[in-house]
Short mmCIF file of C-alpha atoms and ligand atoms in Angstrom, two decimals:
data_model
loop_
_atom_site.label_atom_id
_atom_site.label_comp_id
_atom_site.label_asym_id
_atom_site.label_seq_id
_atom_site.Cartn_x
_atom_site.Cartn_y
_atom_site.Cartn_z
CA MET J 1 -89.67 -57.63 119.77
CA THR J 2 -90.60 -59.26 123.29
CA LEU J 3 -94.16 -58.41 124.33
CA GLU J 4 -94.89 -58.60 128.01
CA LEU J 5 -98.27 -58.07 130.30
CA VAL J 6 -97.63 -57.64 133.76
CA GLY J 7 -100.69 -57.80 136.30
CA ILE J 8 -103.07 -56.44 133.87
CA THR J 9 -106.94 -55.80 134.78
CA LYS J 10 -109.79 -54.33 133.26
CA LYS J 11 -113.54 -54.34 134.81
CA PHE J 12 -116.72 -54.23 132.58
CA PRO J 13 -120.27 -54.72 134.24
CA GLY J 14 -120.42 -58.04 135.24
CA PHE J 15 -117.27 -59.00 133.71
CA THR J 16 -113.40 -58.89 134.96
CA LEU J 17 -110.52 -59.77 132.84
CA GLY J 18 -107.18 -60.85 134.60
CA PRO J 19 -104.89 -60.05 136.12
CA LEU J 20 -103.06 -61.36 133.55
CA ASP J 21 -99.36 -62.14 132.79
CA LEU J 22 -97.96 -62.96 129.32
CA LYS J 23 -94.83 -62.85 127.44
CA ILE J 24 -94.39 -63.49 123.82
CA ASP J 25 -90.84 -63.58 122.26
CA ASN J 26 -89.96 -62.61 118.50
CA GLY J 27 -91.33 -64.89 115.72
CA LYS J 28 -93.40 -66.83 117.92
CA VAL J 29 -97.32 -67.42 117.77
CA LEU J 30 -99.45 -67.63 120.94
CA VAL J 31 -102.70 -68.73 120.39
CA ILE J 32 -105.23 -67.78 123.07
CA ILE J 33 -107.99 -70.10 123.27
CA GLY J 34 -111.22 -69.71 124.79
CA PRO J 35 -115.33 -69.61 124.50
CA THR J 36 -117.03 -66.45 123.19
CA GLY J 37 -117.19 -63.93 126.16
CA SER J 38 -114.07 -65.34 127.85
CA GLY J 39 -112.38 -62.02 127.21
CA LYS J 40 -110.02 -62.51 123.98
CA SER J 41 -110.89 -59.57 122.07
CA THR J 42 -110.38 -57.37 124.92
CA ILE J 43 -107.20 -58.85 125.70
CA LEU J 44 -106.26 -57.79 122.17
CA ASN J 45 -107.94 -54.25 122.19
CA LEU J 46 -105.53 -53.57 125.68
CA ILE J 47 -102.72 -54.27 123.61
CA ALA J 48 -103.64 -52.42 120.77
CA GLY J 49 -104.27 -49.49 123.22
CA LEU J 50 -108.26 -49.50 122.11
CA VAL J 51 -108.97 -50.06 125.54
CA LYS J 52 -107.40 -48.93 129.00
CA PRO J 53 -106.37 -51.25 131.48
CA ASP J 54 -107.82 -50.52 134.98
CA SER J 55 -103.81 -52.03 136.48
CA GLY J 56 -101.13 -53.45 135.43
CA SER J 57 -98.26 -52.95 132.47
CA ILE J 58 -97.82 -53.64 128.96
CA SER J 59 -94.18 -53.41 127.32
CA ILE J 60 -92.37 -54.22 124.33
CA ASP J 61 -88.95 -54.67 124.50
CA GLY J 62 -88.97 -53.38 128.03
CA LEU J 63 -90.37 -50.03 126.92
CA ASP J 64 -93.67 -49.26 128.85
CA ILE J 65 -96.46 -48.53 126.60
CA THR J 66 -99.28 -48.82 128.80
CA LYS J 67 -100.40 -45.14 128.12
CA MET J 68 -99.07 -44.47 124.87
CA PRO J 69 -101.61 -43.58 122.48
CA VAL J 70 -102.79 -46.19 119.81
CA HIS J 71 -101.46 -44.59 116.75
CA LEU J 72 -97.66 -44.71 118.18
CA ARG J 73 -97.60 -48.43 119.01
CA ARG J 74 -97.30 -49.74 115.61
CA ILE J 75 -99.37 -52.80 116.62
CA GLY J 76 -101.00 -54.56 113.55
CA ILE J 77 -104.28 -55.80 114.37
CA THR J 78 -107.20 -57.85 112.10
CA PHE J 79 -110.61 -58.26 113.43
CA GLN J 80 -113.40 -61.15 113.00
CA ASN J 81 -115.05 -59.01 110.77
CA PRO J 82 -112.46 -57.02 108.49
CA SER J 83 -113.55 -53.51 108.07
CA LEU J 84 -112.78 -52.69 104.64
CA PHE J 85 -113.58 -49.86 102.50
CA PRO J 86 -116.41 -50.84 99.99
CA ASN J 87 -115.74 -48.45 97.52
CA MET J 88 -112.17 -48.73 97.20
CA ASN J 89 -110.21 -51.65 95.34
CA THR J 90 -107.93 -54.15 96.90
CA TYR J 91 -104.66 -52.45 96.65
CA GLU J 92 -106.48 -48.86 98.09
CA ASN J 93 -107.51 -50.83 100.85
CA VAL J 94 -104.09 -52.42 101.49
CA VAL J 95 -101.99 -49.13 101.81
CA PHE J 96 -104.43 -47.34 103.23
CA GLY J 97 -102.35 -46.86 106.35
CA LEU J 98 -99.18 -46.12 104.36
CA THR J 99 -98.06 -42.24 103.49
CA LYS J 100 -97.66 -41.48 99.55
CA ARG J 101 -93.77 -41.97 100.11
CA ALA J 102 -94.17 -45.59 101.79
CA ARG J 103 -96.50 -46.58 99.09
CA LYS J 104 -93.63 -45.79 96.73
CA GLU J 105 -90.71 -46.77 98.68
CA ASP J 106 -92.25 -50.16 99.51
CA ASP J 107 -93.78 -50.87 96.04
CA LEU J 108 -91.52 -54.00 95.44
CA LYS J 109 -92.30 -55.17 99.05
CA ILE J 110 -96.14 -54.43 98.78
CA THR J 111 -96.36 -56.36 95.63
CA LYS J 112 -94.31 -59.40 96.72
CA LEU J 113 -96.76 -59.27 99.81
CA LEU J 114 -99.79 -59.36 97.61
CA LYS J 115 -98.50 -62.04 95.19
CA ASP J 116 -97.65 -64.49 98.44
CA LEU J 117 -101.13 -63.91 99.37
CA ASN J 118 -102.30 -64.88 95.94
CA LEU J 119 -104.19 -61.29 95.64
CA LEU J 120 -102.67 -59.72 92.65
CA HIS J 121 -105.42 -60.81 90.24
CA ILE J 122 -107.76 -59.04 92.36
CA ILE J 123 -106.15 -55.72 93.43
CA GLU J 124 -108.52 -53.36 90.96
CA ARG J 125 -111.46 -55.00 92.36
CA ASN J 126 -113.56 -53.24 94.65
CA THR J 127 -113.77 -55.32 98.07
CA GLN J 128 -117.35 -55.34 97.76
CA GLY J 129 -117.89 -58.31 95.73
CA LEU J 130 -114.91 -60.21 97.64
CA SER J 131 -115.36 -63.76 99.04
CA GLY J 132 -114.76 -64.38 103.04
CA GLY J 133 -111.18 -65.67 102.43
CA GLU J 134 -110.37 -62.93 100.02
CA LEU J 135 -111.35 -60.07 102.39
CA GLN J 136 -109.62 -61.66 105.38
CA LYS J 137 -106.31 -61.86 103.26
CA VAL J 138 -106.94 -58.09 102.23
CA SER J 139 -107.16 -57.18 106.13
CA LEU J 140 -104.23 -59.49 106.85
CA ALA J 141 -101.93 -57.38 104.25
CA ARG J 142 -103.05 -54.22 105.18
CA MET J 143 -101.61 -55.03 108.55
CA LEU J 144 -98.55 -56.69 107.09
CA VAL J 145 -97.56 -53.77 105.21
CA THR J 146 -97.19 -51.41 108.15
CA ASN J 147 -94.41 -53.47 109.34
CA PRO J 148 -95.81 -53.70 112.56
CA LYS J 149 -94.03 -54.46 116.13
CA ILE J 150 -96.71 -56.80 117.05
CA MET J 151 -99.23 -58.69 115.39
CA LEU J 152 -102.82 -59.17 116.82
CA LEU J 153 -105.37 -61.70 115.24
CA ASP J 154 -109.11 -61.95 116.27
CA GLU J 155 -110.37 -64.91 115.02
CA PRO J 156 -109.67 -63.91 111.60
CA LEU J 157 -110.78 -67.37 109.94
CA ALA J 158 -113.96 -67.77 112.30
CA HIS J 159 -116.65 -67.09 109.32
CA LEU J 160 -114.61 -68.92 106.61
CA ASP J 161 -115.71 -72.56 104.98
CA VAL J 162 -113.97 -75.40 105.97
CA SER J 163 -111.97 -75.66 103.04
CA THR J 164 -110.52 -72.19 102.69
CA LYS J 165 -109.89 -72.17 106.27
CA ARG J 166 -107.40 -74.82 105.93
CA ILE J 167 -105.71 -73.50 102.96
CA LEU J 168 -105.43 -70.05 104.57
CA ARG J 169 -104.22 -71.72 107.92
CA LEU J 170 -101.55 -73.33 106.47
CA GLU J 171 -100.43 -70.24 104.60
CA LEU J 172 -101.08 -67.99 107.94
CA ARG J 173 -98.43 -69.82 109.82
CA ARG J 174 -95.63 -69.32 107.26
CA ILE J 175 -96.57 -65.52 107.07
CA LEU J 176 -96.58 -65.45 111.14
CA ILE J 177 -93.20 -66.99 111.83
CA GLY J 178 -91.96 -65.76 108.69
CA ARG J 179 -91.77 -61.95 110.55
CA ARG J 180 -89.13 -63.12 112.44
CA ASN J 181 -88.98 -59.97 115.03
CA VAL J 182 -92.27 -59.92 115.42
CA PRO J 183 -94.43 -61.65 118.07
CA SER J 184 -97.94 -62.43 117.36
CA ILE J 185 -101.31 -63.27 119.42
CA TYR J 186 -104.23 -65.04 117.70
CA VAL J 187 -107.39 -65.79 119.50
CA THR J 188 -109.91 -68.22 118.47
CA HIS J 189 -112.66 -70.52 119.80
CA PHE J 190 -111.22 -73.45 117.42
CA GLU J 191 -109.12 -76.01 118.93
CA ASP J 192 -107.81 -76.89 115.16
CA ASP J 193 -106.69 -73.20 115.22
CA VAL J 194 -103.92 -74.14 118.26
CA TYR J 195 -102.55 -77.07 116.32
CA ALA J 196 -102.18 -75.47 113.19
CA LEU J 197 -100.58 -71.91 114.44
CA ALA J 198 -99.29 -72.24 117.77
CA ASP J 199 -96.07 -71.95 119.63
CA TYR J 200 -97.51 -71.20 122.77
CA VAL J 201 -101.19 -72.07 124.13
CA ALA J 202 -103.41 -70.06 126.25
CA VAL J 203 -106.62 -71.30 127.56
CA LEU J 204 -108.80 -68.23 128.87
CA GLN J 205 -112.05 -68.75 130.63
CA ASN J 206 -114.12 -65.78 132.64
CA GLY J 207 -111.59 -63.52 131.84
CA LYS J 208 -108.70 -65.83 133.66
CA LEU J 209 -105.81 -67.44 131.74
CA GLU J 210 -105.97 -71.37 132.79
CA TYR J 211 -102.93 -72.31 131.24
CA THR J 212 -99.91 -71.07 129.17
CA ASP J 213 -97.28 -73.31 127.95
CA LYS J 214 -95.49 -74.58 125.06
CA ILE J 215 -97.61 -76.70 122.41
CA GLU J 216 -95.03 -79.52 122.69
CA SER J 217 -95.42 -79.97 126.71
CA MET J 218 -99.29 -79.48 126.61
CA LEU J 219 -99.77 -82.22 124.09
CA SER J 220 -97.63 -84.60 125.79
CA SER J 221 -99.73 -84.17 129.22
CA GLN J 222 -102.88 -84.07 127.59
CA ASN J 223 -103.60 -87.50 128.41
CA GLU J 224 -102.66 -86.85 132.16
CA ASN J 225 -106.09 -84.73 133.14
CA HIS J 226 -103.80 -82.17 134.56
CA PHE J 227 -105.76 -79.43 133.04
CA PRO J 228 -109.36 -79.79 133.32
CA PHE J 229 -110.45 -77.24 131.21
CA ALA J 230 -107.88 -77.67 128.75
CA SER J 231 -108.61 -81.38 128.47
CA LYS J 232 -112.17 -80.92 128.20
CA MET J 233 -111.19 -78.48 125.21
CA PHE J 234 -108.79 -80.69 123.45
CA ASP J 235 -110.80 -83.97 123.18
CA GLU J 236 -112.36 -83.32 119.63
CA ALA J 237 -109.20 -84.45 117.71
CA ASN J 238 -105.97 -86.23 118.02
CA TYR J 239 -102.67 -84.18 116.95
CA VAL J 240 -99.84 -85.85 116.26
CA GLU J 241 -96.43 -84.16 115.17
CA GLY J 242 -93.61 -86.07 113.41
CA GLU J 243 -90.33 -85.67 110.96
CA VAL J 244 -90.94 -86.95 107.50
CA ILE J 245 -88.38 -90.03 106.87
CA ARG J 246 -89.79 -91.01 103.56
CA SER J 247 -91.64 -89.54 101.00
CA ASN J 248 -92.38 -91.34 97.24
CA GLY J 249 -95.57 -92.27 94.96
CA GLY J 250 -97.77 -89.90 96.97
CA ILE J 251 -97.20 -91.88 100.29
CA THR J 252 -95.33 -89.98 103.01
CA THR J 253 -93.85 -91.86 106.42
CA PHE J 254 -92.93 -89.86 109.22
CA SER J 255 -91.77 -90.58 112.77
CA ILE J 256 -92.85 -89.57 116.00
CA GLY J 257 -90.39 -91.10 118.76
CA SER J 258 -90.10 -95.08 118.06
CA ASN J 259 -93.56 -95.13 115.92
CA VAL J 260 -93.94 -94.45 112.28
CA VAL J 261 -97.21 -93.25 110.46
CA GLU J 262 -98.36 -93.18 106.77
CA ILE J 263 -100.01 -90.46 105.31
CA ILE J 264 -101.00 -89.37 101.76
CA GLY J 265 -99.52 -86.64 100.35
CA ASN J 266 -95.37 -85.78 98.92
CA TYR J 267 -93.41 -83.96 101.64
CA ASN J 268 -89.52 -83.36 101.93
CA ILE J 269 -87.51 -85.65 103.87
CA GLY J 270 -87.10 -83.69 107.49
CA THR J 271 -90.08 -81.22 106.98
CA LYS J 272 -92.04 -81.38 110.37
CA VAL J 273 -95.49 -82.09 109.67
CA GLY J 274 -98.33 -82.14 112.02
CA ILE J 275 -102.07 -84.20 111.74
CA LEU J 276 -105.33 -84.62 113.02
CA VAL J 277 -106.62 -87.98 113.74
CA LYS J 278 -110.49 -88.09 114.61
CA PRO J 279 -111.02 -90.43 117.91
CA GLU J 280 -113.62 -91.81 115.87
CA ASP J 281 -111.44 -92.97 113.14
CA ILE J 282 -109.35 -95.09 115.33
CA ILE J 283 -110.10 -98.74 115.60
CA LEU J 284 -108.81 -100.94 118.21
CA SER J 285 -107.84 -104.11 118.42
CA ARG J 286 -106.16 -106.95 120.51
CA GLU J 287 -103.95 -108.86 117.82
CA ILE J 288 -102.27 -107.78 115.20
CA VAL J 289 -104.74 -107.78 112.09
CA ARG J 290 -104.06 -107.69 108.51
CA THR J 291 -106.34 -104.85 106.98
CA SER J 292 -105.87 -102.12 104.08
CA ALA J 293 -105.58 -99.71 106.90
CA ARG J 294 -101.54 -98.73 106.77
CA ASN J 295 -101.30 -97.28 110.19
CA MET J 296 -100.97 -99.88 113.19
CA VAL J 297 -99.43 -98.66 116.74
CA LYS J 298 -98.77 -100.66 119.66
CA ALA J 299 -100.18 -98.39 122.64
CA GLU J 300 -100.66 -98.69 126.42
CA VAL J 301 -103.93 -97.70 127.55
CA THR J 302 -103.41 -94.87 130.13
CA ASN J 303 -107.19 -93.84 130.99
CA ILE J 304 -110.50 -94.72 130.35
CA THR J 305 -113.40 -91.98 130.59
CA ASN J 306 -116.70 -91.35 129.42
CA TYR J 307 -117.28 -89.43 126.37
CA HIS J 308 -120.59 -87.45 126.70
CA THR J 309 -122.37 -87.42 123.53
CA ALA J 310 -125.97 -85.42 123.10
CA GLU J 311 -127.73 -88.67 123.08
CA GLY J 312 -126.28 -89.78 126.24
CA GLY J 313 -124.07 -92.20 127.41
CA GLY J 314 -122.42 -95.64 126.30
CA VAL J 315 -119.45 -94.18 124.51
CA ILE J 316 -116.18 -94.31 125.95
CA ASP J 317 -112.75 -92.36 125.68
CA VAL J 318 -109.57 -94.82 125.53
CA HIS J 319 -106.33 -92.99 126.29
CA LEU J 320 -103.38 -94.11 124.23
CA LYS J 321 -99.85 -93.81 124.60
CA ALA J 322 -96.80 -95.14 122.73
CA ASP J 323 -93.52 -93.42 123.45
CA ARG J 324 -94.03 -89.73 122.16
CA PHE J 325 -97.39 -90.66 120.39
CA TYR J 326 -100.73 -89.87 122.42
CA MET J 327 -104.01 -90.39 121.15
CA ILE J 328 -107.89 -91.14 122.23
CA ALA J 329 -109.73 -93.65 120.58
CA ARG J 330 -113.83 -93.14 120.59
CA ILE J 331 -115.61 -96.66 120.96
CA THR J 332 -118.50 -97.89 122.23
CA GLU J 333 -118.95 -99.18 125.91
CA GLN J 334 -119.56 -102.31 124.47
CA ALA J 335 -116.85 -102.67 122.22
CA MET J 336 -114.67 -102.09 125.27
CA ILE J 337 -116.49 -104.67 127.12
CA ASP J 338 -116.23 -107.35 123.97
CA LEU J 339 -112.34 -106.44 123.99
CA GLY J 340 -112.37 -106.71 127.77
CA LEU J 341 -109.93 -103.64 127.83
CA HIS J 342 -108.52 -102.27 131.01
CA LEU J 343 -106.22 -99.68 132.23
CA HIS J 344 -102.30 -100.46 131.32
CA ASP J 345 -103.34 -103.29 128.56
CA PHE J 346 -101.61 -102.75 125.51
CA VAL J 347 -103.63 -102.32 122.34
CA PHE J 348 -103.21 -101.64 118.92
CA ALA J 349 -104.38 -98.46 117.39
CA ILE J 350 -105.53 -98.83 113.90
CA PHE J 351 -106.16 -95.99 111.15
CA LYS J 352 -105.91 -95.57 107.17
CA ALA J 353 -103.07 -93.47 105.92
CA SER J 354 -106.49 -91.23 104.26
CA SER J 355 -107.47 -90.73 107.80
CA PRO J 356 -105.37 -87.72 108.90
CA GLN J 357 -106.11 -84.24 108.21
CA ILE J 358 -102.55 -82.54 107.41
CA ILE J 359 -102.86 -79.42 109.33
CA ARG J 360 -98.97 -77.90 109.90
CA GLU J 361 -96.24 -78.25 107.92
CA GLU J 362 -92.81 -76.54 108.25
P1 LIG R 1 -114.78 -62.78 123.27
O1 LIG R 1 -113.66 -61.96 122.52
O2 LIG R 1 -113.37 -63.82 124.16
O3 LIG R 1 -115.64 -63.28 123.04
P2 LIG R 1 -114.76 -59.99 124.94
O4 LIG R 1 -113.40 -59.78 125.15
O5 LIG R 1 -115.72 -59.73 123.77
O6 LIG R 1 -114.98 -61.63 124.48
O7 LIG R 1 -115.82 -59.74 126.08
C1 LIG R 1 -115.40 -60.16 127.34
C2 LIG R 1 -116.81 -59.67 128.05
O8 LIG R 1 -116.67 -58.11 128.37
C3 LIG R 1 -118.00 -59.82 127.66
O9 LIG R 1 -119.24 -60.14 128.72
C4 LIG R 1 -118.48 -58.34 126.83
O10 LIG R 1 -119.73 -58.44 127.01
C5 LIG R 1 -117.57 -57.73 127.78
N1 LIG R 1 -117.20 -56.38 127.10
C6 LIG R 1 -116.42 -56.24 126.25
N2 LIG R 1 -115.94 -54.78 126.02
C7 LIG R 1 -117.01 -54.32 126.56
C8 LIG R 1 -117.00 -52.82 126.74
N3 LIG R 1 -116.63 -51.95 125.74
N4 LIG R 1 -118.18 -52.41 127.44
C9 LIG R 1 -118.80 -53.38 128.42
N5 LIG R 1 -118.42 -54.78 128.21
C10 LIG R 1 -117.66 -54.92 127.32
MG1 LIG R 2 -113.94 -61.57 120.34
#
């Protein structure tokens, strides 16, 4: 399936969405990131048919569905606050949209899905007492059992605690790309979700799409300040992606271009892993130093910008590049003066193997 939006607009009092153009292919995940009120939910509601556009067209595989009734579209949608029936158990909630016949015919598939989502042990429990993570998984399962042509996810992880979010996010990417014939759109206001889930990224602000691209090219250009809004949005964490070349004794080495990075954990050789390193966790040094930190990458300073903390100035973002390795190190102004750092100097960026958060693997 290919989903395509052409020239879509929608006006509300004081708010205009679009004109929007978007295209997503089979098995790909588009993450739309934007602040609250930027129009994310409206885009999903338009695609699902819950809101009618003022102009423009929406099509699936070339078939125009702009005027098609909601129930004929076969589009799955999950909401930020899952609307489940509290007096029904998990299983009944999951199969709610299916006919009796479909429940019987798809019984094995449904059981496998519940097992994959680790929900089997709670299928008989009322959803009333479930945790936030469990509720989201039930609502995800309810969407998946209907075999939708398109999957739309509206900030499903927004209300979850940090550790549930991390686990569920890794599972979610596997599930979304596992549906090879189905494109998905995931909307969020969290930068981390982009790194964890996206094949394509769109940045939405005030109803306008500022930027869409493949995640790889966005990341490789993030230091060059081509996209002022996007670069502001993407400066809280460094995302680095590479391929595992060695793994034993709980330590894994992966390569990014001509650089290698060590992380904690065991992964199969050839696995693609994505990590986040906080700008605050990177130490800069002029010389090679012997420390207990396992990672030291020689990089060029490509930009030096002020980072505005709540308390005011005094903090500097040093943008670094080494082959396909892009990072920002956040240091104090005084530290930069002491190091005598200038544009195009080479420095060593140092961080511990235990510092990165592993956010993506496939
Ligand atoms: P987001 O999901 O990014 O937070 P929304 O798409 O929910 O943003 O809303 C975008 C803007 O459209 C907001 O200003 C919101 O108040 C307005 N809006 C959304 N739905 C409606 C509606 N049904 N009627 C009037 N205004 C709406
Ligand atoms: Mg919303």
